[in-house]
């Protein structure tokens, strides 16, 4: 074997080692982000004891502040990573998360805690940058589904550990008084321990990243381009941040003839893996990552697609009726998903106001119970992703699966306030059943929506634009869901709060009526 053949073979090898190192870095964020969910309500009550009625709203602000600050700065960090490289930005993001966690742990004032969350989100551009590093590590299109599924899996695993850590380590002087005395450090700062543990892991991830993580942006200063032929490709939303193998380029743009451009493509939109293939194995695809979704059914607009690839008839706009309605569905789903995740810990810990069916108060359980619920449900959700999702959608079909679970998911919100009518053992079973049913429905709905949006887009050249707007809109929905749901809960009681979320989910069901089944989406994937 010649040296050139050996180099080519190495280039298409799956980047296991680097993906593992990147996963260690990524693992830090879900731990830090989800650990506060378990104790966010009691944290707010402790720091705002005179405003208990509005505690759900202010707890929601703490949840959404990180996401809002991250959304406001992610484009900036992406642009900086284009110029100076991905690795420094990843390390800065980890450092910002550690700093935010420590400030939050030491906070004895609500507004200091809120500022800590804003700092953490503002200094963290790793969501887009890490996903872009994955795309730059992968040299072969055949490796993309497997590679793109790594980071969503890491997020799920980190979320499980984070929820458990927050539930068991918060207020340690109450849970473990013999180890952590009330008059000690962790008695004075009851929420420091989970944040200290998270920061310690982040410090470990920073050291590993500094030593072993390789820079994937090989020309961060924009002074040179490794391959001259990349300048002939379209520099649109789908253009990779660095030159890829010829096979990868062909999977994005085949037989396109565009004018030469000298500028380096932006980070925006490049974390979306694109392909012209119309079939894929669902078992190899992430159920969370937008970038991992490949079409499972023939394109809804096959005629337009073929013409667009030939360059004869590119549609003037991607915003056809199907695309708009599907994006609205995605926004609605993002809202009620995040509202559920942020309001449930409040409901579990909130004290009941009556002895039986209580439509204003909560379940009166502990922070440790919250951590246990989220951890167990997270494990079950991962098993559903791996074992249930693909066979179910292959058998039922993408469109039918989407319709079925969009209709059923509001029930998981409608029944939640009635859990207060159960006894102590029944409450535990009811919470698990409610959370698992909700997770099951959303695990099916989300990837099906992404697949349908991808197939409804008239031309692949417009997919980056469509996906970019869809993700931005979803970020907005997830940002405003926690404080809005918390405000409704605080003003109207638990039942009104949950039924407002159910109303949003029902709206998603009503939006099904003006939608027509896409061609081919009703059949099973295997057909």
Short mmCIF file of C-alpha atoms in Angstrom, two decimals:
data_model
loop_
_atom_site.label_atom_id
_atom_site.label_comp_id
_atom_site.label_asym_id
_atom_site.label_seq_id
_atom_site.Cartn_x
_atom_site.Cartn_y
_atom_site.Cartn_z
CA UNK A 1 0.00 0.00 0.00
CA UNK A 2 1.38 3.40 -1.00
CA UNK A 3 1.64 6.26 1.48
CA UNK A 4 -1.10 8.21 -0.32
CA UNK A 5 -3.46 5.23 -0.11
CA UNK A 6 -2.64 4.83 3.59
CA UNK A 7 -3.41 8.52 4.23
CA UNK A 8 -6.69 8.22 2.34
CA UNK A 9 -7.65 5.18 4.39
CA UNK A 10 -6.84 6.98 7.64
CA UNK A 11 -8.91 10.01 6.59
CA UNK A 12 -12.08 7.94 6.20
CA UNK A 13 -11.56 6.03 9.45
CA UNK A 14 -14.25 6.68 12.06
CA UNK A 15 -12.86 9.28 14.53
CA UNK A 16 -13.55 7.25 17.66
CA UNK A 17 -10.82 8.74 19.85
CA UNK A 18 -11.55 12.38 19.06
CA UNK A 19 -15.30 11.89 19.35
CA UNK A 20 -14.77 10.33 22.77
CA UNK A 21 -12.69 13.30 23.93
CA UNK A 22 -15.27 15.72 22.52
CA UNK A 23 -18.01 13.75 24.28
CA UNK A 24 -16.17 14.17 27.60
CA UNK A 25 -16.26 17.92 27.02
CA UNK A 26 -19.91 17.89 25.98
CA UNK A 27 -20.89 15.77 29.00
CA UNK A 28 -20.20 18.72 31.30
CA UNK A 29 -23.02 20.91 30.02
CA UNK A 30 -26.05 18.65 30.65
CA UNK A 31 -24.73 17.88 34.14
CA UNK A 32 -24.55 21.57 34.99
CA UNK A 33 -27.79 22.48 33.19
CA UNK A 34 -30.08 19.72 34.48
CA UNK A 35 -28.75 19.43 38.03
CA UNK A 36 -30.53 22.66 39.01
CA UNK A 37 -33.93 21.41 37.81
CA UNK A 38 -34.25 19.16 40.85
CA UNK A 39 -33.88 21.98 43.37
CA UNK A 40 -34.72 25.12 41.38
CA UNK A 41 -38.04 25.65 43.16
CA UNK A 42 -36.70 25.32 46.72
CA UNK A 43 -33.71 27.45 45.70
CA UNK A 44 -36.12 30.20 44.68
CA UNK A 45 -38.16 29.82 47.86
CA UNK A 46 -35.03 30.05 50.02
CA UNK A 47 -33.82 33.23 48.33
CA UNK A 48 -37.26 34.84 47.93
CA UNK A 49 -39.10 33.69 51.08
CA UNK A 50 -41.49 36.65 51.08
CA UNK A 51 -42.79 35.98 47.56
CA UNK A 52 -43.83 32.34 47.67
CA UNK A 53 -46.85 32.95 45.45
CA UNK A 54 -44.63 33.94 42.51
CA UNK A 55 -41.91 31.36 43.13
CA UNK A 56 -42.86 29.20 40.09
CA UNK A 57 -42.44 32.21 37.79
CA UNK A 58 -39.04 33.17 39.19
CA UNK A 59 -37.91 29.54 39.12
CA UNK A 60 -38.84 29.48 35.44
CA UNK A 61 -36.72 32.59 34.86
CA UNK A 62 -33.68 30.80 36.25
CA UNK A 63 -34.23 27.91 33.85
CA UNK A 64 -34.73 30.07 30.78
CA UNK A 65 -31.97 32.63 31.50
CA UNK A 66 -29.23 30.23 30.44
CA UNK A 67 -30.95 29.33 27.16
CA UNK A 68 -31.75 32.95 26.35
CA UNK A 69 -28.17 34.14 26.92
CA UNK A 70 -26.82 31.19 24.96
CA UNK A 71 -29.11 31.91 22.00
CA UNK A 72 -28.09 35.58 22.04
CA UNK A 73 -24.36 34.83 21.83
CA UNK A 74 -24.07 31.54 19.93
CA UNK A 75 -23.74 33.27 16.54
CA UNK A 76 -20.93 35.43 17.93
CA UNK A 77 -19.07 32.43 19.29
CA UNK A 78 -19.59 30.62 16.00
CA UNK A 79 -18.05 33.50 14.07
CA UNK A 80 -15.11 33.65 16.49
CA UNK A 81 -14.56 29.92 16.07
CA UNK A 82 -14.51 30.38 12.29
CA UNK A 83 -11.65 32.83 12.72
CA UNK A 84 -9.66 31.51 15.68
CA UNK A 85 -10.57 27.83 15.77
CA UNK A 86 -13.07 25.56 17.50
CA UNK A 87 -10.93 24.23 20.35
CA UNK A 88 -10.39 27.57 22.16
CA UNK A 89 -14.11 28.31 22.03
CA UNK A 90 -14.99 24.89 23.47
CA UNK A 91 -12.55 25.43 26.34
CA UNK A 92 -13.88 28.96 26.97
CA UNK A 93 -17.42 27.57 27.01
CA UNK A 94 -16.44 24.95 29.58
CA UNK A 95 -14.73 27.58 31.70
CA UNK A 96 -17.82 29.79 31.54
CA UNK A 97 -20.04 26.90 32.63
CA UNK A 98 -17.74 26.15 35.59
CA UNK A 99 -17.68 29.82 36.62
CA UNK A 100 -21.46 30.02 36.35
CA UNK A 101 -21.91 26.89 38.47
CA UNK A 102 -19.65 28.17 41.24
CA UNK A 103 -21.35 31.58 41.37
CA UNK A 104 -24.75 29.87 41.44
CA UNK A 105 -23.65 27.55 44.25
CA UNK A 106 -22.42 30.44 46.39
CA UNK A 107 -25.42 32.66 45.60
CA UNK A 108 -27.30 33.96 48.63
CA UNK A 109 -29.35 36.39 46.58
CA UNK A 110 -31.80 35.46 43.83
CA UNK A 111 -30.46 38.03 41.38
CA UNK A 112 -26.91 36.74 41.84
CA UNK A 113 -28.20 33.29 40.89
CA UNK A 114 -29.95 34.73 37.84
CA UNK A 115 -26.78 36.59 36.83
CA UNK A 116 -24.82 33.35 37.17
CA UNK A 117 -27.20 31.65 34.75
CA UNK A 118 -26.87 34.50 32.26
CA UNK A 119 -23.06 34.37 32.52
CA UNK A 120 -23.09 30.62 31.92
CA UNK A 121 -25.24 30.92 28.81
CA UNK A 122 -23.44 33.97 27.46
CA UNK A 123 -19.99 32.39 27.72
CA UNK A 124 -21.12 29.08 26.26
CA UNK A 125 -21.20 28.68 22.49
CA UNK A 126 -20.57 24.95 22.59
CA UNK A 127 -23.94 23.79 21.28
CA UNK A 128 -23.19 24.84 17.71
CA UNK A 129 -19.40 24.65 17.88
CA UNK A 130 -19.22 21.07 19.17
CA UNK A 131 -21.74 19.87 16.58
CA UNK A 132 -19.67 21.60 13.91
CA UNK A 133 -16.53 19.86 15.19
CA UNK A 134 -18.34 16.55 14.77
CA UNK A 135 -19.10 17.38 11.13
CA UNK A 136 -15.47 18.37 10.57
CA UNK A 137 -14.14 15.19 12.17
CA UNK A 138 -16.23 12.93 9.94
CA UNK A 139 -14.60 12.39 6.55
CA UNK A 140 -17.06 9.86 5.13
CA UNK A 141 -20.81 10.40 4.66
CA UNK A 142 -21.31 6.78 5.72
CA UNK A 143 -20.10 7.68 9.21
CA UNK A 144 -22.41 10.68 9.68
CA UNK A 145 -25.47 8.97 11.23
CA UNK A 146 -23.34 7.19 13.83
CA UNK A 147 -21.22 10.27 14.56
CA UNK A 148 -24.17 12.65 14.82
CA UNK A 149 -25.92 10.36 17.32
CA UNK A 150 -23.03 10.57 19.81
CA UNK A 151 -23.67 14.05 21.24
CA UNK A 152 -27.44 13.60 21.74
CA UNK A 153 -26.71 10.34 23.56
CA UNK A 154 -24.13 12.15 25.71
CA UNK A 155 -26.71 14.84 26.52
CA UNK A 156 -29.23 12.19 27.59
CA UNK A 157 -26.68 10.43 29.78
CA UNK A 158 -25.50 13.71 31.31
CA UNK A 159 -29.08 14.75 32.00
CA UNK A 160 -29.69 11.55 33.95
CA UNK A 161 -26.59 12.05 36.09
CA UNK A 162 -27.26 15.78 36.48
CA UNK A 163 -30.82 15.28 37.72
CA UNK A 164 -29.71 12.64 40.21
CA UNK A 165 -26.79 14.76 41.38
CA UNK A 166 -28.96 17.82 41.94
CA UNK A 167 -31.59 15.84 43.79
CA UNK A 168 -29.21 14.00 46.11
CA UNK A 169 -26.49 16.61 46.71
CA UNK A 170 -28.56 19.76 47.19
CA UNK A 171 -29.14 20.72 50.84
CA UNK A 172 -26.67 18.07 52.08
CA UNK A 173 -26.86 19.30 55.67
CA UNK A 174 -30.51 18.18 55.70
CA UNK A 175 -29.95 14.88 53.90
CA UNK A 176 -26.62 13.93 55.50
CA UNK A 177 -26.26 15.98 58.71
CA UNK A 178 -23.61 13.68 60.16
CA UNK A 179 -21.32 14.36 57.19
CA UNK A 180 -22.28 17.95 56.41
CA UNK A 181 -23.05 19.86 59.64
CA UNK A 182 -25.58 22.66 59.55
CA UNK A 183 -23.02 25.19 60.76
CA UNK A 184 -20.47 24.18 58.12
CA UNK A 185 -19.77 25.40 54.59
CA UNK A 186 -22.54 23.36 52.98
CA UNK A 187 -25.00 24.42 55.65
CA UNK A 188 -24.36 28.05 54.81
CA UNK A 189 -24.42 27.37 51.06
CA UNK A 190 -26.94 24.50 50.68
CA UNK A 191 -26.72 24.41 46.87
CA UNK A 192 -22.94 24.55 46.58
CA UNK A 193 -22.19 20.82 46.63
CA UNK A 194 -23.85 19.79 43.32
CA UNK A 195 -22.34 22.81 41.61
CA UNK A 196 -18.93 22.10 43.12
CA UNK A 197 -19.03 18.52 41.84
CA UNK A 198 -20.11 19.75 38.40
CA UNK A 199 -17.28 22.31 38.37
CA UNK A 200 -14.75 19.66 39.35
CA UNK A 201 -15.80 17.52 36.40
CA UNK A 202 -15.69 20.53 34.09
CA UNK A 203 -12.12 21.26 35.24
CA UNK A 204 -11.23 17.66 34.38
CA UNK A 205 -12.84 18.06 30.94
CA UNK A 206 -10.90 21.27 30.32
CA UNK A 207 -7.59 19.54 31.08
CA UNK A 208 -8.46 16.59 28.83
CA UNK A 209 -9.54 18.97 26.08
CA UNK A 210 -6.40 21.08 26.31
CA UNK A 211 -4.12 18.05 26.07
CA UNK A 212 -5.89 15.66 23.71
CA UNK A 213 -8.56 17.50 21.69
CA UNK A 214 -7.39 18.38 18.19
CA UNK A 215 -8.36 21.51 16.32
CA UNK A 216 -10.75 20.65 13.48
CA UNK A 217 -10.79 24.04 11.78
CA UNK A 218 -7.53 23.74 9.86
CA UNK A 219 -7.61 27.27 8.43
CA UNK A 220 -9.07 29.43 11.21
CA UNK A 221 -7.39 32.63 10.02
CA UNK A 222 -8.98 32.37 6.56
CA UNK A 223 -5.57 32.86 4.93
CA UNK A 224 -5.60 29.69 2.91
CA UNK A 225 -7.89 26.99 1.63
CA UNK A 226 -6.61 23.39 1.54
CA UNK A 227 -8.58 22.47 -1.57
CA UNK A 228 -9.05 24.78 -4.49
CA UNK A 229 -12.13 23.01 -5.74
CA UNK A 230 -14.11 23.96 -2.65
CA UNK A 231 -14.21 27.53 -3.89
CA UNK A 232 -16.29 26.34 -6.81
CA UNK A 233 -18.97 24.88 -4.58
CA UNK A 234 -21.98 26.76 -3.39
CA UNK A 235 -21.22 28.83 -0.29
CA UNK A 236 -24.71 28.74 1.12
CA UNK A 237 -26.24 27.56 4.39
CA UNK A 238 -25.24 23.96 3.65
CA UNK A 239 -21.58 24.56 2.89
CA UNK A 240 -19.22 22.80 5.34
CA UNK A 241 -16.90 24.92 7.43
CA UNK A 242 -13.89 23.08 6.03
CA UNK A 243 -13.31 21.02 2.89
CA UNK A 244 -14.53 17.49 3.10
CA UNK A 245 -13.89 14.42 1.06
CA UNK A 246 -15.16 14.43 -2.48
CA UNK A 247 -17.84 11.96 -1.53
CA UNK A 248 -19.08 14.21 1.21
CA UNK A 249 -19.15 17.18 -1.13
CA UNK A 250 -21.12 15.21 -3.67
CA UNK A 251 -23.68 14.33 -1.00
CA UNK A 252 -24.34 18.04 -0.52
CA UNK A 253 -24.05 19.51 -3.97
CA UNK A 254 -24.00 17.45 -7.15
CA UNK A 255 -23.65 19.00 -10.58
CA UNK A 256 -24.09 22.51 -9.25
CA UNK A 257 -22.46 25.37 -11.07
CA UNK A 258 -22.14 28.47 -8.95
CA UNK A 259 -19.89 31.44 -9.06
CA UNK A 260 -16.63 31.36 -7.16
CA UNK A 261 -16.60 32.89 -3.73
CA UNK A 262 -13.58 33.83 -1.73
CA UNK A 263 -15.16 34.07 1.67
CA UNK A 264 -15.23 31.33 4.24
CA UNK A 265 -18.73 29.97 4.97
CA UNK A 266 -20.28 30.94 8.25
CA UNK A 267 -20.91 28.59 11.11
CA UNK A 268 -24.63 29.28 10.86
CA UNK A 269 -26.51 26.29 9.54
CA UNK A 270 -23.47 24.06 9.11
CA UNK A 271 -24.26 21.78 11.97
CA UNK A 272 -26.99 20.20 9.87
CA UNK A 273 -25.99 17.02 8.12
CA UNK A 274 -27.43 16.97 4.62
CA UNK A 275 -27.83 14.19 2.15
CA UNK A 276 -29.62 13.48 -1.08
CA UNK A 277 -30.24 9.88 -0.09
CA UNK A 278 -33.94 9.08 0.30
CA UNK A 279 -33.53 6.06 2.56
CA UNK A 280 -31.80 5.38 5.82
CA UNK A 281 -31.78 2.96 8.70
CA UNK A 282 -33.64 4.52 11.61
CA UNK A 283 -31.60 2.53 14.12
CA UNK A 284 -28.49 4.50 13.15
CA UNK A 285 -30.12 7.88 13.56
CA UNK A 286 -30.29 10.08 16.62
CA UNK A 287 -33.76 10.85 17.86
CA UNK A 288 -32.63 14.22 19.16
CA UNK A 289 -30.10 15.76 16.81
CA UNK A 290 -31.36 17.75 13.84
CA UNK A 291 -28.11 16.96 12.10
CA UNK A 292 -28.64 13.23 12.30
CA UNK A 293 -32.02 13.15 10.58
CA UNK A 294 -32.06 11.62 7.12
CA UNK A 295 -35.21 11.28 5.00
CA UNK A 296 -37.01 8.00 5.52
CA UNK A 297 -39.60 8.51 2.82
CA UNK A 298 -39.48 9.74 -0.78
CA UNK A 299 -39.30 13.50 -1.07
CA UNK A 300 -42.66 15.21 -0.88
CA UNK A 301 -41.70 17.37 -3.80
CA UNK A 302 -39.77 14.95 -5.99
CA UNK A 303 -40.44 16.95 -9.12
CA UNK A 304 -39.16 20.18 -7.62
CA UNK A 305 -36.22 18.38 -6.07
CA UNK A 306 -35.02 16.92 -9.35
CA UNK A 307 -35.37 20.18 -11.16
CA UNK A 308 -33.54 22.01 -8.40
CA UNK A 309 -30.62 19.59 -8.52
CA UNK A 310 -30.38 20.14 -12.26
CA UNK A 311 -30.40 23.88 -11.69
CA UNK A 312 -33.43 24.44 -13.92
CA UNK A 313 -36.19 25.35 -11.48
CA UNK A 314 -35.11 26.36 -7.98
CA UNK A 315 -38.20 27.56 -6.07
CA UNK A 316 -38.21 31.23 -5.16
CA UNK A 317 -39.04 30.51 -1.52
CA UNK A 318 -38.93 27.46 0.75
CA UNK A 319 -41.96 28.62 2.72
CA UNK A 320 -44.67 26.45 1.24
CA UNK A 321 -47.76 25.52 3.23
CA UNK A 322 -46.42 22.21 4.52
CA UNK A 323 -43.11 23.67 5.71
CA UNK A 324 -44.78 26.53 7.58
CA UNK A 325 -47.32 24.28 9.32
CA UNK A 326 -44.66 21.74 10.29
CA UNK A 327 -42.43 24.46 11.77
CA UNK A 328 -45.39 25.80 13.76
CA UNK A 329 -45.94 22.26 15.04
CA UNK A 330 -42.26 22.11 16.06
CA UNK A 331 -42.56 25.42 17.93
CA UNK A 332 -45.68 24.24 19.79
CA UNK A 333 -44.00 20.96 20.71
CA UNK A 334 -40.87 22.75 21.94
CA UNK A 335 -43.00 24.99 24.14
CA UNK A 336 -44.98 22.28 25.91
CA UNK A 337 -41.93 20.01 26.19
CA UNK A 338 -39.89 22.67 28.02
CA UNK A 339 -42.86 23.86 30.07
CA UNK A 340 -43.41 20.30 31.31
CA UNK A 341 -39.73 19.81 32.19
CA UNK A 342 -39.54 23.07 34.16
CA UNK A 343 -42.94 22.93 35.89
CA UNK A 344 -42.86 19.29 37.01
CA UNK A 345 -40.15 19.80 39.69
CA UNK A 346 -42.18 22.73 41.05
CA UNK A 347 -45.34 20.61 41.18
CA UNK A 348 -43.57 17.68 42.87
CA UNK A 349 -42.07 19.82 45.66
CA UNK A 350 -44.93 22.33 46.08
CA UNK A 351 -46.94 21.71 49.26
CA UNK A 352 -50.58 20.64 48.87
CA UNK A 353 -53.23 23.09 50.04
CA UNK A 354 -55.96 20.52 50.78
CA UNK A 355 -56.06 16.94 51.98
CA UNK A 356 -57.45 15.28 48.86
CA UNK A 357 -57.83 16.29 45.23
CA UNK A 358 -55.88 19.54 45.14
CA UNK A 359 -56.11 21.64 42.01
CA UNK A 360 -54.00 24.48 43.40
CA UNK A 361 -51.08 22.92 45.26
CA UNK A 362 -48.56 20.20 44.49
CA UNK A 363 -47.50 16.78 45.73
CA UNK A 364 -45.41 17.88 48.73
CA UNK A 365 -42.45 15.62 48.03
CA UNK A 366 -38.71 16.23 48.41
CA UNK A 367 -35.88 17.40 46.20
CA UNK A 368 -34.42 13.89 46.34
CA UNK A 369 -37.68 12.54 44.95
CA UNK A 370 -37.36 14.94 42.01
CA UNK A 371 -33.85 13.69 41.26
CA UNK A 372 -34.99 10.07 41.42
CA UNK A 373 -37.97 10.65 39.13
CA UNK A 374 -35.90 12.39 36.48
CA UNK A 375 -33.06 9.87 36.62
CA UNK A 376 -35.25 6.78 36.30
CA UNK A 377 -37.34 8.37 33.55
CA UNK A 378 -34.15 9.38 31.73
CA UNK A 379 -32.90 5.79 31.70
CA UNK A 380 -36.25 4.58 30.35
CA UNK A 381 -36.21 7.31 27.70
CA UNK A 382 -32.78 6.17 26.51
CA UNK A 383 -34.05 2.60 26.23
CA UNK A 384 -37.06 3.82 24.23
CA UNK A 385 -34.74 5.70 21.86
CA UNK A 386 -32.59 2.65 21.28
CA UNK A 387 -35.12 -0.20 21.34
CA UNK A 388 -38.61 1.11 20.54
CA UNK A 389 -38.46 4.18 18.31
CA UNK A 390 -37.05 2.67 15.14
CA UNK A 391 -39.17 -0.53 15.00
CA UNK A 392 -42.34 1.42 15.80
CA UNK A 393 -41.83 4.10 13.16
CA UNK A 394 -40.71 1.53 10.60
CA UNK A 395 -43.94 -0.39 11.16
CA UNK A 396 -46.43 2.47 11.55
CA UNK A 397 -44.83 5.05 9.26
CA UNK A 398 -43.47 8.53 9.90
CA UNK A 399 -46.68 10.45 9.17
CA UNK A 400 -49.01 8.12 11.10
CA UNK A 401 -46.64 8.04 14.08
CA UNK A 402 -46.51 11.83 14.14
CA UNK A 403 -50.32 12.15 13.95
CA UNK A 404 -50.98 9.51 16.62
CA UNK A 405 -48.66 10.85 19.30
CA UNK A 406 -49.47 14.51 18.60
CA UNK A 407 -53.09 13.65 19.44
CA UNK A 408 -52.18 11.63 22.54
CA UNK A 409 -49.53 13.84 24.20
CA UNK A 410 -52.01 16.43 25.64
CA UNK A 411 -53.41 13.69 27.88
CA UNK A 412 -50.12 13.57 29.80
CA UNK A 413 -50.65 17.21 30.83
CA UNK A 414 -54.40 16.97 31.49
CA UNK A 415 -54.06 14.15 34.04
CA UNK A 416 -51.08 15.61 35.95
CA UNK A 417 -53.01 17.73 38.53
CA UNK A 418 -55.20 14.72 39.37
CA UNK A 419 -52.14 12.96 40.82
CA UNK A 420 -52.85 14.88 44.04
CA UNK A 421 -55.89 12.63 44.61
CA UNK A 422 -53.66 9.54 45.01
CA UNK A 423 -52.12 8.24 48.22
CA UNK A 424 -48.34 8.34 48.77
CA UNK A 425 -47.59 5.07 46.98
CA UNK A 426 -50.00 5.89 44.19
CA UNK A 427 -48.39 9.29 43.66
CA UNK A 428 -45.03 7.67 42.95
CA UNK A 429 -46.52 5.29 40.39
CA UNK A 430 -48.55 8.09 38.85
CA UNK A 431 -45.58 10.44 38.45
CA UNK A 432 -43.49 7.73 36.80
CA UNK A 433 -46.35 6.77 34.47
CA UNK A 434 -47.01 10.38 33.51
CA UNK A 435 -43.34 11.21 32.88
CA UNK A 436 -42.67 8.05 30.90
CA UNK A 437 -45.79 8.49 28.75
CA UNK A 438 -44.76 12.06 28.00
CA UNK A 439 -41.18 11.04 27.17
CA UNK A 440 -42.40 8.23 24.93
CA UNK A 441 -44.68 10.56 22.95
CA UNK A 442 -42.06 13.29 22.50
CA UNK A 443 -39.36 10.80 21.51
CA UNK A 444 -41.62 9.77 18.61
CA UNK A 445 -42.93 13.23 17.68
CA UNK A 446 -39.66 15.18 17.52
CA UNK A 447 -37.64 13.16 14.99
CA UNK A 448 -40.74 12.51 12.89
CA UNK A 449 -41.28 16.27 12.67
CA UNK A 450 -37.67 16.84 11.63
CA UNK A 451 -37.94 14.18 8.94
CA UNK A 452 -41.19 15.65 7.60
CA UNK A 453 -39.73 19.17 7.53
CA UNK A 454 -36.69 17.93 5.66
CA UNK A 455 -38.85 16.19 3.06
CA UNK A 456 -41.29 19.10 2.75
CA UNK A 457 -38.51 21.55 1.86
CA UNK A 458 -38.72 22.12 -1.92
CA UNK A 459 -34.97 22.12 -2.53
CA UNK A 460 -31.93 20.89 -0.64
CA UNK A 461 -30.30 24.25 -1.31
CA UNK A 462 -32.93 25.81 0.99
CA UNK A 463 -32.71 23.28 3.79
CA UNK A 464 -30.17 25.23 5.83
CA UNK A 465 -32.41 28.30 5.75
CA UNK A 466 -35.46 26.29 6.82
CA UNK A 467 -33.63 24.43 9.58
CA UNK A 468 -31.99 27.60 10.83
CA UNK A 469 -35.32 29.38 11.26
CA UNK A 470 -36.91 26.28 12.78
CA UNK A 471 -34.18 25.92 15.41
CA UNK A 472 -34.20 29.65 16.21
CA UNK A 473 -37.97 29.57 16.69
CA UNK A 474 -37.70 26.48 18.90
CA UNK A 475 -35.06 28.19 21.03
CA UNK A 476 -37.43 31.11 21.51
CA UNK A 477 -40.26 28.79 22.54
CA UNK A 478 -38.03 26.95 25.01
CA UNK A 479 -36.79 30.25 26.43
CA UNK A 480 -40.23 31.67 27.20
CA UNK A 481 -41.93 28.41 28.23
CA UNK A 482 -40.55 28.11 31.81
CA UNK A 483 -41.37 31.63 33.07
CA UNK A 484 -44.73 31.74 31.28
CA UNK A 485 -45.83 28.34 32.59
CA UNK A 486 -44.53 29.28 36.04
CA UNK A 487 -46.44 32.56 35.99
CA UNK A 488 -49.70 30.80 35.08
CA UNK A 489 -49.07 28.20 37.80
CA UNK A 490 -48.39 30.87 40.43
CA UNK A 491 -51.50 32.89 39.56
CA UNK A 492 -54.03 30.17 38.81
CA UNK A 493 -52.78 27.14 40.71
CA UNK A 494 -51.37 23.80 39.60
CA UNK A 495 -54.40 22.66 37.58
CA UNK A 496 -54.56 25.88 35.57
CA UNK A 497 -50.81 25.69 34.96
CA UNK A 498 -50.95 22.12 33.67
CA UNK A 499 -54.07 22.66 31.60
CA UNK A 500 -52.49 25.71 29.97
CA UNK A 501 -49.69 23.43 28.78
CA UNK A 502 -52.32 20.92 27.63
CA UNK A 503 -54.03 23.72 25.68
CA UNK A 504 -50.78 24.40 23.82
CA UNK A 505 -50.45 20.70 23.00
CA UNK A 506 -54.10 20.56 21.88
CA UNK A 507 -53.36 23.49 19.58
CA UNK A 508 -50.77 21.25 17.95
CA UNK A 509 -53.48 18.66 17.43
CA UNK A 510 -55.86 21.21 15.91
CA UNK A 511 -53.15 22.29 13.49
CA UNK A 512 -53.28 18.80 12.01
CA UNK A 513 -56.61 19.57 10.31
CA UNK A 514 -55.26 22.00 7.66
CA UNK A 515 -52.35 19.64 6.99
CA UNK A 516 -52.57 17.02 4.27
CA UNK A 517 -50.59 13.77 4.49
CA UNK A 518 -47.38 14.12 2.46
CA UNK A 519 -47.00 11.74 -0.45
CA UNK A 520 -45.48 8.49 0.82
CA UNK A 521 -45.50 9.51 4.47
CA UNK A 522 -48.37 7.24 5.36
CA UNK A 523 -46.57 4.05 4.46
CA UNK A 524 -44.17 2.26 6.73
CA UNK A 525 -40.55 3.10 6.32
CA UNK A 526 -39.72 -0.40 5.27
CA UNK A 527 -41.96 -0.03 2.24
#
